[in-house]
């Protein structure tokens, strides 16, 4: 299988981790050799309820037996999607009224960018240094990492950058700006939290000049930071909210949400200003609904803060210089990138799944399923400490 994987399946890097999967359940991924790997990554923050959560599996099975794809997005009334967006809206500030369901995080970002340009009639987009919003042309254009952008130019024009958390750069946001796009918590940059009312100040500036604030909650959304959405910690409400990853607990999905007035501009002039075949897919919507109901009916969201505390208490080691992030979105900052590499690779040998961050090379990601138990956290942390003692 490994040979065929390398031969026929397009690769993203020269060194894939290459664990051959048999099945996955709860906090564990099982390989074909019968090893149980404790998962501290959750498919990069996607498997919010762990692997094959019974409520999610049951919802998928039930929906798959009733109907799957019947029509492109937006034409037919399909109860899984409609019920889902209604329940989602009930959890959101009043201005976030209408949800457009799509297939991935980056597609949600593309939709949000189009919406901001269409609604404001302006072209300028402002994003943050070290941001990551996905890999399609629009999302890639938001990045300021030239090495990743250069081979794909020309990208979309009229994108400028501000420094995250540096309020001095606020002057760059003007009457020319269509939108400011920020991750609520910067992910690839090293799990950087906004400080000193940063998001609120940016939101106020956007209001002053008539620009829209787009918050990318693709990673922290759906309970990972101790609130359903991370922006709830920071006294700030976006004009457009962008979601993905943990929304369907492991199925491909994305969404962007705005007021009805803003969103309506996508369905008129031109008609069908954004369309998708599979967005709102009933099976995925059923999984999203089961995920959201489970998050709302359990204490999983508030438990993330207790689990964060346990991680922070357990992971005291001279080689860990800092632990960044919030809830179950944590980054261990090591002394050097080499130590981070060694930790991830040796943990793999000890059946503990860890991973890197995109830009902060000294970081090791810890973003387990929200369903992880306290004992599983202790067990995984012991593996990390043992490895660090030997490095
Ligand atoms: C903050 C953020 N935005 C956007 C994306 C892109 O999402 P997707 O990979 O589903 O396109 C990611 C994925 O890692 C992300 O972390």
mmCIF file of C-alpha atoms and ligand atoms in Angstrom:
data_model
loop_
_atom_site.group_PDB
_atom_site.id
_atom_site.type_symbol
_atom_site.label_atom_id
_atom_site.label_comp_id
_atom_site.label_asym_id
_atom_site.label_seq_id
_atom_site.Cartn_x
_atom_site.Cartn_y
_atom_site.Cartn_z
ATOM 1 C CA UNK A 1 0.000 0.000 0.000
ATOM 2 C CA UNK A 2 2.825 2.413 0.867
ATOM 3 C CA UNK A 3 4.372 2.002 -2.582
ATOM 4 C CA UNK A 4 1.032 2.718 -4.274
ATOM 5 C CA UNK A 5 0.416 5.676 -1.952
ATOM 6 C CA UNK A 6 3.724 7.207 -2.995
ATOM 7 C CA UNK A 7 3.313 6.297 -6.650
ATOM 8 C CA UNK A 8 -0.303 7.190 -7.402
ATOM 9 C CA UNK A 9 -1.379 9.696 -4.773
ATOM 10 C CA UNK A 10 -0.158 13.279 -5.229
ATOM 11 C CA UNK A 11 2.110 14.224 -2.347
ATOM 12 C CA UNK A 12 2.306 17.469 -0.367
ATOM 13 C CA UNK A 13 5.846 16.956 0.885
ATOM 14 C CA UNK A 14 8.860 14.725 0.412
ATOM 15 C CA UNK A 15 8.412 13.140 3.839
ATOM 16 C CA UNK A 16 4.828 12.193 4.658
ATOM 17 C CA UNK A 17 4.349 10.651 8.104
ATOM 18 C CA UNK A 18 2.987 7.578 6.325
ATOM 19 C CA UNK A 19 1.118 5.740 9.084
ATOM 20 C CA UNK A 20 -1.104 3.187 7.309
ATOM 21 C CA UNK A 21 -4.551 3.432 8.861
ATOM 22 C CA UNK A 22 -6.767 0.532 9.798
ATOM 23 C CA UNK A 23 -9.480 2.366 11.749
ATOM 24 C CA UNK A 24 -9.951 5.115 14.333
ATOM 25 C CA UNK A 25 -12.068 5.430 17.428
ATOM 26 C CA UNK A 26 -12.277 8.093 20.142
ATOM 27 C CA UNK A 27 -8.790 9.474 20.800
ATOM 28 C CA UNK A 28 -6.991 6.651 19.004
ATOM 29 C CA UNK A 29 -5.972 5.936 15.431
ATOM 30 C CA UNK A 30 -5.094 2.281 14.742
ATOM 31 C CA UNK A 31 -2.555 1.282 12.101
ATOM 32 C CA UNK A 32 -2.539 -1.889 10.041
ATOM 33 C CA UNK A 33 0.177 -3.352 12.263
ATOM 34 C CA UNK A 34 -2.272 -3.165 15.176
ATOM 35 C CA UNK A 35 -0.657 -0.190 16.987
ATOM 36 C CA UNK A 36 -2.949 2.274 18.761
ATOM 37 C CA UNK A 37 -1.741 5.864 18.238
ATOM 38 C CA UNK A 38 -2.946 8.374 20.814
ATOM 39 C CA UNK A 39 -4.094 11.364 18.777
ATOM 40 C CA UNK A 40 -3.014 14.787 20.064
ATOM 41 C CA UNK A 41 -3.765 16.429 16.680
ATOM 42 C CA UNK A 42 -7.339 15.416 15.717
ATOM 43 C CA UNK A 43 -6.731 15.624 11.974
ATOM 44 C CA UNK A 44 -5.382 19.168 12.537
ATOM 45 C CA UNK A 45 -8.251 20.395 14.732
ATOM 46 C CA UNK A 46 -10.921 18.774 12.555
ATOM 47 C CA UNK A 47 -12.137 15.775 14.557
ATOM 48 C CA UNK A 48 -13.695 17.823 17.331
ATOM 49 C CA UNK A 49 -15.673 14.925 18.840
ATOM 50 C CA UNK A 50 -12.865 12.430 18.289
ATOM 51 C CA UNK A 51 -12.892 9.634 15.772
ATOM 52 C CA UNK A 52 -16.187 8.042 14.775
ATOM 53 C CA UNK A 53 -18.249 9.615 17.551
ATOM 54 C CA UNK A 54 -21.441 7.506 17.783
ATOM 55 C CA UNK A 55 -23.790 10.493 17.383
ATOM 56 C CA UNK A 56 -21.972 11.626 14.239
ATOM 57 C CA UNK A 57 -21.768 8.126 12.749
ATOM 58 C CA UNK A 58 -25.475 7.518 13.434
ATOM 59 C CA UNK A 59 -26.441 10.835 11.802
ATOM 60 C CA UNK A 60 -24.338 10.059 8.725
ATOM 61 C CA UNK A 61 -25.737 6.526 8.406
ATOM 62 C CA UNK A 62 -29.336 7.661 8.796
ATOM 63 C CA UNK A 63 -28.959 10.468 6.247
ATOM 64 C CA UNK A 64 -27.053 8.284 3.753
ATOM 65 C CA UNK A 65 -29.981 5.870 3.726
ATOM 66 C CA UNK A 66 -32.534 8.640 3.123
ATOM 67 C CA UNK A 67 -30.886 10.791 0.464
ATOM 68 C CA UNK A 68 -27.444 12.101 -0.409
ATOM 69 C CA UNK A 69 -26.733 14.597 -3.169
ATOM 70 C CA UNK A 70 -29.956 15.639 -4.908
ATOM 71 C CA UNK A 71 -29.256 19.116 -6.310
ATOM 72 C CA UNK A 72 -26.710 21.929 -6.355
ATOM 73 C CA UNK A 73 -26.581 24.204 -3.289
ATOM 74 C CA UNK A 74 -29.487 26.531 -2.755
ATOM 75 C CA UNK A 75 -32.265 25.080 -4.917
ATOM 76 C CA UNK A 76 -34.028 22.401 -2.864
ATOM 77 C CA UNK A 77 -35.127 22.479 0.758
ATOM 78 C CA UNK A 78 -33.086 19.827 2.547
ATOM 79 C CA UNK A 79 -33.819 19.570 6.241
ATOM 80 C CA UNK A 80 -30.300 18.639 7.512
ATOM 81 C CA UNK A 81 -28.828 21.872 6.138
ATOM 82 C CA UNK A 82 -31.797 24.064 7.077
ATOM 83 C CA UNK A 83 -32.069 22.681 10.604
ATOM 84 C CA UNK A 84 -28.331 23.089 11.002
ATOM 85 C CA UNK A 85 -28.053 26.722 9.930
ATOM 86 C CA UNK A 86 -31.021 27.620 12.157
ATOM 87 C CA UNK A 87 -29.417 26.044 15.237
ATOM 88 C CA UNK A 88 -26.079 27.634 14.343
ATOM 89 C CA UNK A 89 -27.650 31.077 14.009
ATOM 90 C CA UNK A 90 -29.234 30.725 17.453
ATOM 91 C CA UNK A 91 -25.724 30.546 18.929
ATOM 92 C CA UNK A 92 -24.446 33.665 17.131
ATOM 93 C CA UNK A 93 -24.736 37.451 17.526
ATOM 94 C CA UNK A 94 -27.855 38.882 15.878
ATOM 95 C CA UNK A 95 -25.989 40.318 12.868
ATOM 96 C CA UNK A 96 -24.726 36.865 11.829
ATOM 97 C CA UNK A 97 -28.031 35.784 10.363
ATOM 98 C CA UNK A 98 -27.445 33.803 7.215
ATOM 99 C CA UNK A 99 -25.051 30.920 6.580
ATOM 100 C CA UNK A 100 -23.640 29.892 3.228
ATOM 101 C CA UNK A 101 -22.478 26.260 3.404
ATOM 102 C CA UNK A 102 -19.483 25.195 1.325
ATOM 103 C CA UNK A 103 -16.984 22.338 1.160
ATOM 104 C CA UNK A 104 -13.796 23.489 2.864
ATOM 105 C CA UNK A 105 -12.221 26.262 4.875
ATOM 106 C CA UNK A 106 -10.449 27.869 1.970
ATOM 107 C CA UNK A 107 -13.625 27.850 -0.125
ATOM 108 C CA UNK A 108 -15.440 29.578 2.722
ATOM 109 C CA UNK A 109 -12.715 32.224 2.711
ATOM 110 C CA UNK A 110 -13.053 32.688 -1.061
ATOM 111 C CA UNK A 111 -16.787 33.196 -0.598
ATOM 112 C CA UNK A 112 -16.204 35.700 2.211
ATOM 113 C CA UNK A 113 -13.737 37.719 0.113
ATOM 114 C CA UNK A 114 -16.128 37.818 -2.829
ATOM 115 C CA UNK A 115 -18.941 38.843 -0.529
ATOM 116 C CA UNK A 116 -16.913 41.701 0.990
ATOM 117 C CA UNK A 117 -15.931 43.033 -2.427
ATOM 118 C CA UNK A 118 -19.445 42.659 -3.783
ATOM 119 C CA UNK A 119 -21.106 44.343 -0.780
ATOM 120 C CA UNK A 120 -18.699 47.258 -0.367
ATOM 121 C CA UNK A 121 -17.932 47.787 -4.048
ATOM 122 C CA UNK A 122 -14.291 48.202 -2.995
ATOM 123 C CA UNK A 123 -11.338 46.015 -3.912
ATOM 124 C CA UNK A 124 -8.692 46.461 -1.218
ATOM 125 C CA UNK A 125 -8.248 43.573 1.182
ATOM 126 C CA UNK A 126 -6.179 43.817 4.339
ATOM 127 C CA UNK A 127 -4.767 40.702 5.961
ATOM 128 C CA UNK A 128 -2.211 40.075 8.699
ATOM 129 C CA UNK A 129 1.429 39.093 8.490
ATOM 130 C CA UNK A 130 1.932 35.391 9.195
ATOM 131 C CA UNK A 131 -1.736 34.619 8.574
ATOM 132 C CA UNK A 132 -2.988 31.386 7.068
ATOM 133 C CA UNK A 133 -6.409 31.252 5.447
ATOM 134 C CA UNK A 134 -6.076 28.334 3.034
ATOM 135 C CA UNK A 135 -4.425 27.459 -0.243
ATOM 136 C CA UNK A 136 -6.647 28.430 -3.155
ATOM 137 C CA UNK A 137 -5.717 31.546 -5.133
ATOM 138 C CA UNK A 138 -7.699 34.032 -3.016
ATOM 139 C CA UNK A 139 -6.674 32.627 0.342
ATOM 140 C CA UNK A 140 -3.088 32.301 -0.843
ATOM 141 C CA UNK A 141 -3.145 35.965 -1.870
ATOM 142 C CA UNK A 142 -3.822 36.870 1.771
ATOM 143 C CA UNK A 143 -0.564 35.310 2.898
ATOM 144 C CA UNK A 144 2.561 37.438 3.166
ATOM 145 C CA UNK A 145 4.987 34.538 2.975
ATOM 146 C CA UNK A 146 6.686 35.265 -0.332
ATOM 147 C CA UNK A 147 8.377 31.877 -0.622
ATOM 148 C CA UNK A 148 4.968 30.181 -0.684
ATOM 149 C CA UNK A 149 3.373 32.765 -3.009
ATOM 150 C CA UNK A 150 6.041 33.524 -5.600
ATOM 151 C CA UNK A 151 5.686 30.350 -7.711
ATOM 152 C CA UNK A 152 1.959 30.968 -8.145
ATOM 153 C CA UNK A 153 1.897 34.644 -9.083
ATOM 154 C CA UNK A 154 0.050 36.607 -10.332
ATOM 155 C CA UNK A 155 -2.357 36.269 -7.405
ATOM 156 C CA UNK A 156 -5.310 38.525 -6.686
ATOM 157 C CA UNK A 157 -4.265 42.193 -6.531
ATOM 158 C CA UNK A 158 -4.891 44.909 -3.963
ATOM 159 C CA UNK A 159 -3.975 42.973 -0.822
ATOM 160 C CA UNK A 160 -2.073 44.811 1.930
ATOM 161 C CA UNK A 161 -0.735 43.547 5.225
ATOM 162 C CA UNK A 162 -0.837 44.721 8.817
ATOM 163 C CA UNK A 163 1.001 43.268 11.794
ATOM 164 C CA UNK A 164 -1.255 41.212 14.086
ATOM 165 C CA UNK A 165 -1.634 42.881 17.490
ATOM 166 C CA UNK A 166 0.120 46.093 16.326
ATOM 167 C CA UNK A 167 -2.523 48.737 16.631
ATOM 168 C CA UNK A 168 -0.271 51.364 14.961
ATOM 169 C CA UNK A 169 -1.011 49.698 11.614
ATOM 170 C CA UNK A 170 -4.702 50.514 11.962
ATOM 171 C CA UNK A 171 -4.178 53.618 9.790
ATOM 172 C CA UNK A 172 -3.805 51.344 6.765
ATOM 173 C CA UNK A 173 -7.516 50.556 7.044
ATOM 174 C CA UNK A 174 -9.263 53.311 5.086
ATOM 175 C CA UNK A 175 -12.310 54.163 2.982
ATOM 176 C CA UNK A 176 -10.630 52.147 0.203
ATOM 177 C CA UNK A 177 -10.721 48.956 2.246
ATOM 178 C CA UNK A 178 -13.341 46.326 1.431
ATOM 179 C CA UNK A 179 -12.434 44.066 4.332
ATOM 180 C CA UNK A 180 -9.917 43.213 7.001
ATOM 181 C CA UNK A 181 -9.356 39.475 7.330
ATOM 182 C CA UNK A 182 -7.933 38.111 10.558
ATOM 183 C CA UNK A 183 -7.682 34.764 12.268
ATOM 184 C CA UNK A 184 -9.258 35.206 15.696
ATOM 185 C CA UNK A 185 -6.255 33.319 17.047
ATOM 186 C CA UNK A 186 -3.349 33.143 14.622
ATOM 187 C CA UNK A 187 -2.682 29.454 13.951
ATOM 188 C CA UNK A 188 0.312 28.857 11.673
ATOM 189 C CA UNK A 189 2.108 31.821 13.264
ATOM 190 C CA UNK A 190 2.286 29.971 16.591
ATOM 191 C CA UNK A 191 -1.157 30.156 18.225
ATOM 192 C CA UNK A 192 -0.989 33.888 18.907
ATOM 193 C CA UNK A 193 -3.896 35.373 20.866
ATOM 194 C CA UNK A 194 -5.141 38.904 20.210
ATOM 195 C CA UNK A 195 -4.075 41.308 22.984
ATOM 196 C CA UNK A 196 -5.278 44.624 24.396
ATOM 197 C CA UNK A 197 -8.688 44.653 22.709
ATOM 198 C CA UNK A 198 -6.982 44.325 19.341
ATOM 199 C CA UNK A 199 -9.953 42.735 17.560
ATOM 200 C CA UNK A 200 -12.388 45.209 19.062
ATOM 201 C CA UNK A 201 -10.246 48.150 17.963
ATOM 202 C CA UNK A 202 -9.923 46.748 14.445
ATOM 203 C CA UNK A 203 -13.689 46.142 14.382
ATOM 204 C CA UNK A 204 -14.336 49.756 15.419
ATOM 205 C CA UNK A 205 -11.967 51.064 12.768
ATOM 206 C CA UNK A 206 -13.718 48.938 10.135
ATOM 207 C CA UNK A 207 -17.054 50.451 11.167
ATOM 208 C CA UNK A 208 -15.599 53.979 10.961
ATOM 209 C CA UNK A 209 -14.435 53.537 7.367
ATOM 210 C CA UNK A 210 -17.197 51.219 6.119
ATOM 211 C CA UNK A 211 -15.002 48.139 5.745
ATOM 212 C CA UNK A 212 -16.097 44.643 6.790
ATOM 213 C CA UNK A 213 -14.298 42.611 9.437
ATOM 214 C CA UNK A 214 -13.900 38.974 8.438
ATOM 215 C CA UNK A 215 -12.869 36.620 11.240
ATOM 216 C CA UNK A 216 -11.437 33.240 10.315
ATOM 217 C CA UNK A 217 -12.524 30.785 13.019
ATOM 218 C CA UNK A 218 -11.762 27.737 10.917
ATOM 219 C CA UNK A 219 -9.387 26.401 13.539
ATOM 220 C CA UNK A 220 -10.550 27.750 16.927
ATOM 221 C CA UNK A 221 -14.278 27.465 16.141
ATOM 222 C CA UNK A 222 -16.608 24.824 17.526
ATOM 223 C CA UNK A 223 -15.526 24.820 21.112
ATOM 224 C CA UNK A 224 -11.782 24.336 20.878
ATOM 225 C CA UNK A 225 -10.948 27.381 23.029
ATOM 226 C CA UNK A 226 -13.587 27.057 25.751
ATOM 227 C CA UNK A 227 -16.331 29.008 23.938
ATOM 228 C CA UNK A 228 -18.264 27.874 20.900
ATOM 229 C CA UNK A 229 -16.414 30.571 18.921
ATOM 230 C CA UNK A 230 -13.138 32.155 19.990
ATOM 231 C CA UNK A 231 -14.270 35.719 19.170
ATOM 232 C CA UNK A 232 -16.612 35.442 22.163
ATOM 233 C CA UNK A 233 -13.531 35.799 24.409
ATOM 234 C CA UNK A 234 -12.531 39.108 22.859
ATOM 235 C CA UNK A 235 -15.574 41.401 22.947
ATOM 236 C CA UNK A 236 -15.718 41.650 19.190
ATOM 237 C CA UNK A 237 -18.272 40.687 16.564
ATOM 238 C CA UNK A 238 -17.270 40.113 12.950
ATOM 239 C CA UNK A 239 -19.303 41.173 9.915
ATOM 240 C CA UNK A 240 -18.456 37.884 8.242
ATOM 241 C CA UNK A 241 -17.561 34.733 10.166
ATOM 242 C CA UNK A 242 -15.665 31.965 8.378
ATOM 243 C CA UNK A 243 -15.867 28.369 9.620
ATOM 244 C CA UNK A 244 -14.626 24.906 8.711
ATOM 245 C CA UNK A 245 -12.508 22.106 10.184
ATOM 246 C CA UNK A 246 -14.222 20.945 13.421
ATOM 247 C CA UNK A 247 -17.716 21.817 12.218
ATOM 248 C CA UNK A 248 -18.641 18.298 11.022
ATOM 249 C CA UNK A 249 -16.260 16.374 13.294
ATOM 250 C CA UNK A 250 -14.179 14.996 10.441
ATOM 251 C CA UNK A 251 -16.087 15.484 7.198
ATOM 252 C CA UNK A 252 -15.081 18.139 4.616
ATOM 253 C CA UNK A 253 -16.990 21.333 5.231
ATOM 254 C CA UNK A 254 -16.876 25.118 5.432
ATOM 255 C CA UNK A 255 -19.245 28.036 5.920
ATOM 256 C CA UNK A 256 -19.358 31.809 5.829
ATOM 257 C CA UNK A 257 -21.952 33.766 7.742
ATOM 258 C CA UNK A 258 -23.127 37.377 7.507
ATOM 259 C CA UNK A 259 -26.186 39.579 7.911
ATOM 260 C CA UNK A 260 -29.010 39.024 5.471
ATOM 261 C CA UNK A 261 -28.401 42.447 3.915
ATOM 262 C CA UNK A 262 -24.789 41.632 3.184
ATOM 263 C CA UNK A 263 -25.372 38.026 2.106
ATOM 264 C CA UNK A 264 -28.243 38.928 -0.225
ATOM 265 C CA UNK A 265 -25.799 40.727 -2.509
ATOM 266 C CA UNK A 266 -24.468 37.323 -3.595
ATOM 267 C CA UNK A 267 -27.801 36.171 -4.985
ATOM 268 C CA UNK A 268 -28.545 39.244 -7.065
ATOM 269 C CA UNK A 269 -26.483 41.303 -9.530
ATOM 270 C CA UNK A 270 -25.150 38.927 -10.719
ATOM 271 C CA UNK A 271 -27.659 36.269 -9.878
ATOM 272 C CA UNK A 272 -25.807 33.282 -8.385
ATOM 273 C CA UNK A 273 -22.749 35.359 -7.455
ATOM 274 C CA UNK A 274 -21.385 32.317 -5.636
ATOM 275 C CA UNK A 275 -22.405 28.767 -6.436
ATOM 276 C CA UNK A 276 -21.321 25.293 -5.406
ATOM 277 C CA UNK A 277 -22.452 21.800 -6.317
ATOM 278 C CA UNK A 278 -21.864 20.029 -3.032
ATOM 279 C CA UNK A 279 -22.116 22.851 -0.467
ATOM 280 C CA UNK A 280 -24.797 22.023 2.122
ATOM 281 C CA UNK A 281 -24.498 18.316 1.299
ATOM 282 C CA UNK A 282 -27.123 16.568 3.437
ATOM 283 C CA UNK A 283 -24.819 13.892 4.857
ATOM 284 C CA UNK A 284 -22.261 16.480 5.887
ATOM 285 C CA UNK A 285 -24.971 18.785 7.217
ATOM 286 C CA UNK A 286 -26.329 15.890 9.299
ATOM 287 C CA UNK A 287 -22.832 15.322 10.719
ATOM 288 C CA UNK A 288 -22.506 19.066 11.418
ATOM 289 C CA UNK A 289 -25.869 19.091 13.186
ATOM 290 C CA UNK A 290 -24.946 16.067 15.324
ATOM 291 C CA UNK A 291 -21.625 17.722 16.188
ATOM 292 C CA UNK A 292 -23.217 21.019 17.190
ATOM 293 C CA UNK A 293 -25.980 19.359 19.220
ATOM 294 C CA UNK A 294 -23.407 17.245 21.060
ATOM 295 C CA UNK A 295 -21.273 20.302 21.810
ATOM 296 C CA UNK A 296 -24.317 22.170 23.126
ATOM 297 C CA UNK A 297 -25.707 19.276 25.177
ATOM 298 C CA UNK A 298 -22.476 18.276 26.934
ATOM 299 C CA UNK A 299 -19.812 20.055 28.979
ATOM 300 C CA UNK A 300 -17.144 19.387 26.344
ATOM 301 C CA UNK A 301 -16.645 23.075 25.542
ATOM 302 C CA UNK A 302 -16.131 24.272 29.115
ATOM 303 C CA UNK A 303 -14.048 21.139 29.858
ATOM 304 C CA UNK A 304 -11.443 22.293 27.331
ATOM 305 C CA UNK A 305 -10.216 24.880 29.845
ATOM 306 C CA UNK A 306 -9.697 22.243 32.545
ATOM 307 C CA UNK A 307 -7.925 20.064 29.976
ATOM 308 C CA UNK A 308 -5.735 23.013 28.975
ATOM 309 C CA UNK A 309 -4.772 23.428 32.618
ATOM 310 C CA UNK A 310 -3.835 19.752 32.858
ATOM 311 C CA UNK A 311 -1.652 20.030 29.739
ATOM 312 C CA UNK A 312 0.045 23.113 31.168
ATOM 313 C CA UNK A 313 0.586 21.426 34.560
ATOM 314 C CA UNK A 314 1.934 18.215 33.039
ATOM 315 C CA UNK A 315 4.151 19.762 30.383
ATOM 316 C CA UNK A 316 6.674 21.532 32.584
ATOM 317 C CA UNK A 317 10.118 20.823 31.132
ATOM 318 C CA UNK A 318 13.230 22.971 30.585
ATOM 319 C CA UNK A 319 13.119 22.233 26.844
ATOM 320 C CA UNK A 320 9.600 23.668 26.550
ATOM 321 C CA UNK A 321 10.177 27.411 26.505
ATOM 322 C CA UNK A 322 6.537 28.438 26.369
ATOM 323 C CA UNK A 323 3.082 27.007 25.823
ATOM 324 C CA UNK A 324 0.931 29.244 23.622
ATOM 325 C CA UNK A 325 -2.728 29.103 22.744
ATOM 326 C CA UNK A 326 -5.992 28.548 24.522
ATOM 327 C CA UNK A 327 -8.123 25.550 25.451
ATOM 328 C CA UNK A 328 -7.246 22.587 23.278
ATOM 329 C CA UNK A 329 -5.408 24.668 20.706
ATOM 330 C CA UNK A 330 -1.938 24.658 22.241
ATOM 331 C CA UNK A 331 1.560 25.057 20.826
ATOM 332 C CA UNK A 332 4.677 23.926 22.666
ATOM 333 C CA UNK A 333 7.450 26.328 21.760
ATOM 334 C CA UNK A 334 10.781 24.505 21.841
ATOM 335 C CA UNK A 335 14.259 26.041 21.900
ATOM 336 C CA UNK A 336 14.973 25.202 18.269
ATOM 337 C CA UNK A 337 13.144 23.844 15.204
ATOM 338 C CA UNK A 338 15.371 20.760 15.409
ATOM 339 C CA UNK A 339 14.035 19.870 18.874
ATOM 340 C CA UNK A 340 10.474 20.365 17.624
ATOM 341 C CA UNK A 341 11.185 18.038 14.677
ATOM 342 C CA UNK A 342 12.772 15.421 16.868
ATOM 343 C CA UNK A 343 9.866 15.500 19.317
ATOM 344 C CA UNK A 344 7.225 15.025 16.597
ATOM 345 C CA UNK A 345 9.139 12.201 14.895
ATOM 346 C CA UNK A 346 10.090 10.339 18.077
ATOM 347 C CA UNK A 347 6.542 10.674 19.418
ATOM 348 C CA UNK A 348 5.344 8.947 16.241
ATOM 349 C CA UNK A 349 7.607 6.002 17.084
ATOM 350 C CA UNK A 350 6.071 5.927 20.574
ATOM 351 C CA UNK A 351 2.533 5.913 19.120
ATOM 352 C CA UNK A 352 1.731 9.496 20.069
ATOM 353 C CA UNK A 353 0.570 11.753 17.251
ATOM 354 C CA UNK A 354 1.943 15.307 17.317
ATOM 355 C CA UNK A 355 2.387 17.729 14.430
ATOM 356 C CA UNK A 356 4.042 20.958 13.360
ATOM 357 C CA UNK A 357 2.720 24.456 12.668
ATOM 358 C CA UNK A 358 3.062 26.015 9.232
ATOM 359 C CA UNK A 359 5.216 29.077 9.973
ATOM 360 C CA UNK A 360 6.482 28.836 13.567
ATOM 361 C CA UNK A 361 9.061 26.117 13.138
ATOM 362 C CA UNK A 362 9.865 25.833 16.854
ATOM 363 C CA UNK A 363 6.288 24.856 17.618
ATOM 364 C CA UNK A 364 4.720 21.465 18.244
ATOM 365 C CA UNK A 365 0.959 21.370 17.879
ATOM 366 C CA UNK A 366 -1.361 19.938 20.496
ATOM 367 C CA UNK A 367 -4.959 20.053 19.281
ATOM 368 C CA UNK A 368 -6.570 16.783 20.391
ATOM 369 C CA UNK A 369 -10.230 15.827 20.094
ATOM 370 C CA UNK A 370 -12.335 17.759 22.617
ATOM 371 C CA UNK A 371 -13.455 14.344 23.872
ATOM 372 C CA UNK A 372 -9.957 13.377 25.035
ATOM 373 C CA UNK A 373 -9.931 12.120 28.654
ATOM 374 C CA UNK A 374 -7.781 13.436 31.492
ATOM 375 C CA UNK A 375 -6.010 10.047 31.652
ATOM 376 C CA UNK A 376 -5.243 10.131 27.945
ATOM 377 C CA UNK A 377 -3.789 13.629 28.380
ATOM 378 C CA UNK A 378 -1.577 12.427 31.260
ATOM 379 C CA UNK A 379 -0.475 9.393 29.246
ATOM 380 C CA UNK A 380 0.506 11.441 26.178
ATOM 381 C CA UNK A 381 2.272 14.089 28.259
ATOM 382 C CA UNK A 382 4.411 11.386 29.918
ATOM 383 C CA UNK A 383 5.529 10.276 26.448
ATOM 384 C CA UNK A 384 6.469 13.871 25.570
ATOM 385 C CA UNK A 385 8.435 14.361 28.800
ATOM 386 C CA UNK A 386 10.296 11.049 28.354
ATOM 387 C CA UNK A 387 11.325 12.031 24.838
ATOM 388 C CA UNK A 388 12.434 15.507 25.946
ATOM 389 C CA UNK A 389 14.510 14.003 28.778
ATOM 390 C CA UNK A 390 16.423 11.993 26.201
ATOM 391 C CA UNK A 391 16.898 14.762 23.615
HETATM 392 C C1 LIG B 1 -7.117 29.390 10.138
HETATM 393 C C2 LIG B 1 -7.328 28.559 8.911
HETATM 394 N N1 LIG B 1 -7.947 29.099 7.859
HETATM 395 C C3 LIG B 1 -8.180 28.389 6.750
HETATM 396 C C4 LIG B 1 -7.776 27.078 6.627
HETATM 397 C C5 LIG B 1 -8.039 26.316 5.363
HETATM 398 O O1 LIG B 1 -8.994 25.330 5.558
HETATM 399 P P1 LIG B 1 -9.073 24.097 4.539
HETATM 400 O O2 LIG B 1 -7.800 23.320 4.695
HETATM 401 O O3 LIG B 1 -10.298 23.342 4.966
HETATM 402 O O4 LIG B 1 -9.217 24.674 3.191
HETATM 403 C C6 LIG B 1 -7.107 26.482 7.696
HETATM 404 C C7 LIG B 1 -6.611 25.108 7.589
HETATM 405 O O5 LIG B 1 -5.649 24.713 8.196
HETATM 406 C C8 LIG B 1 -6.883 27.236 8.872
HETATM 407 O O6 LIG B 1 -6.242 26.726 9.934
#
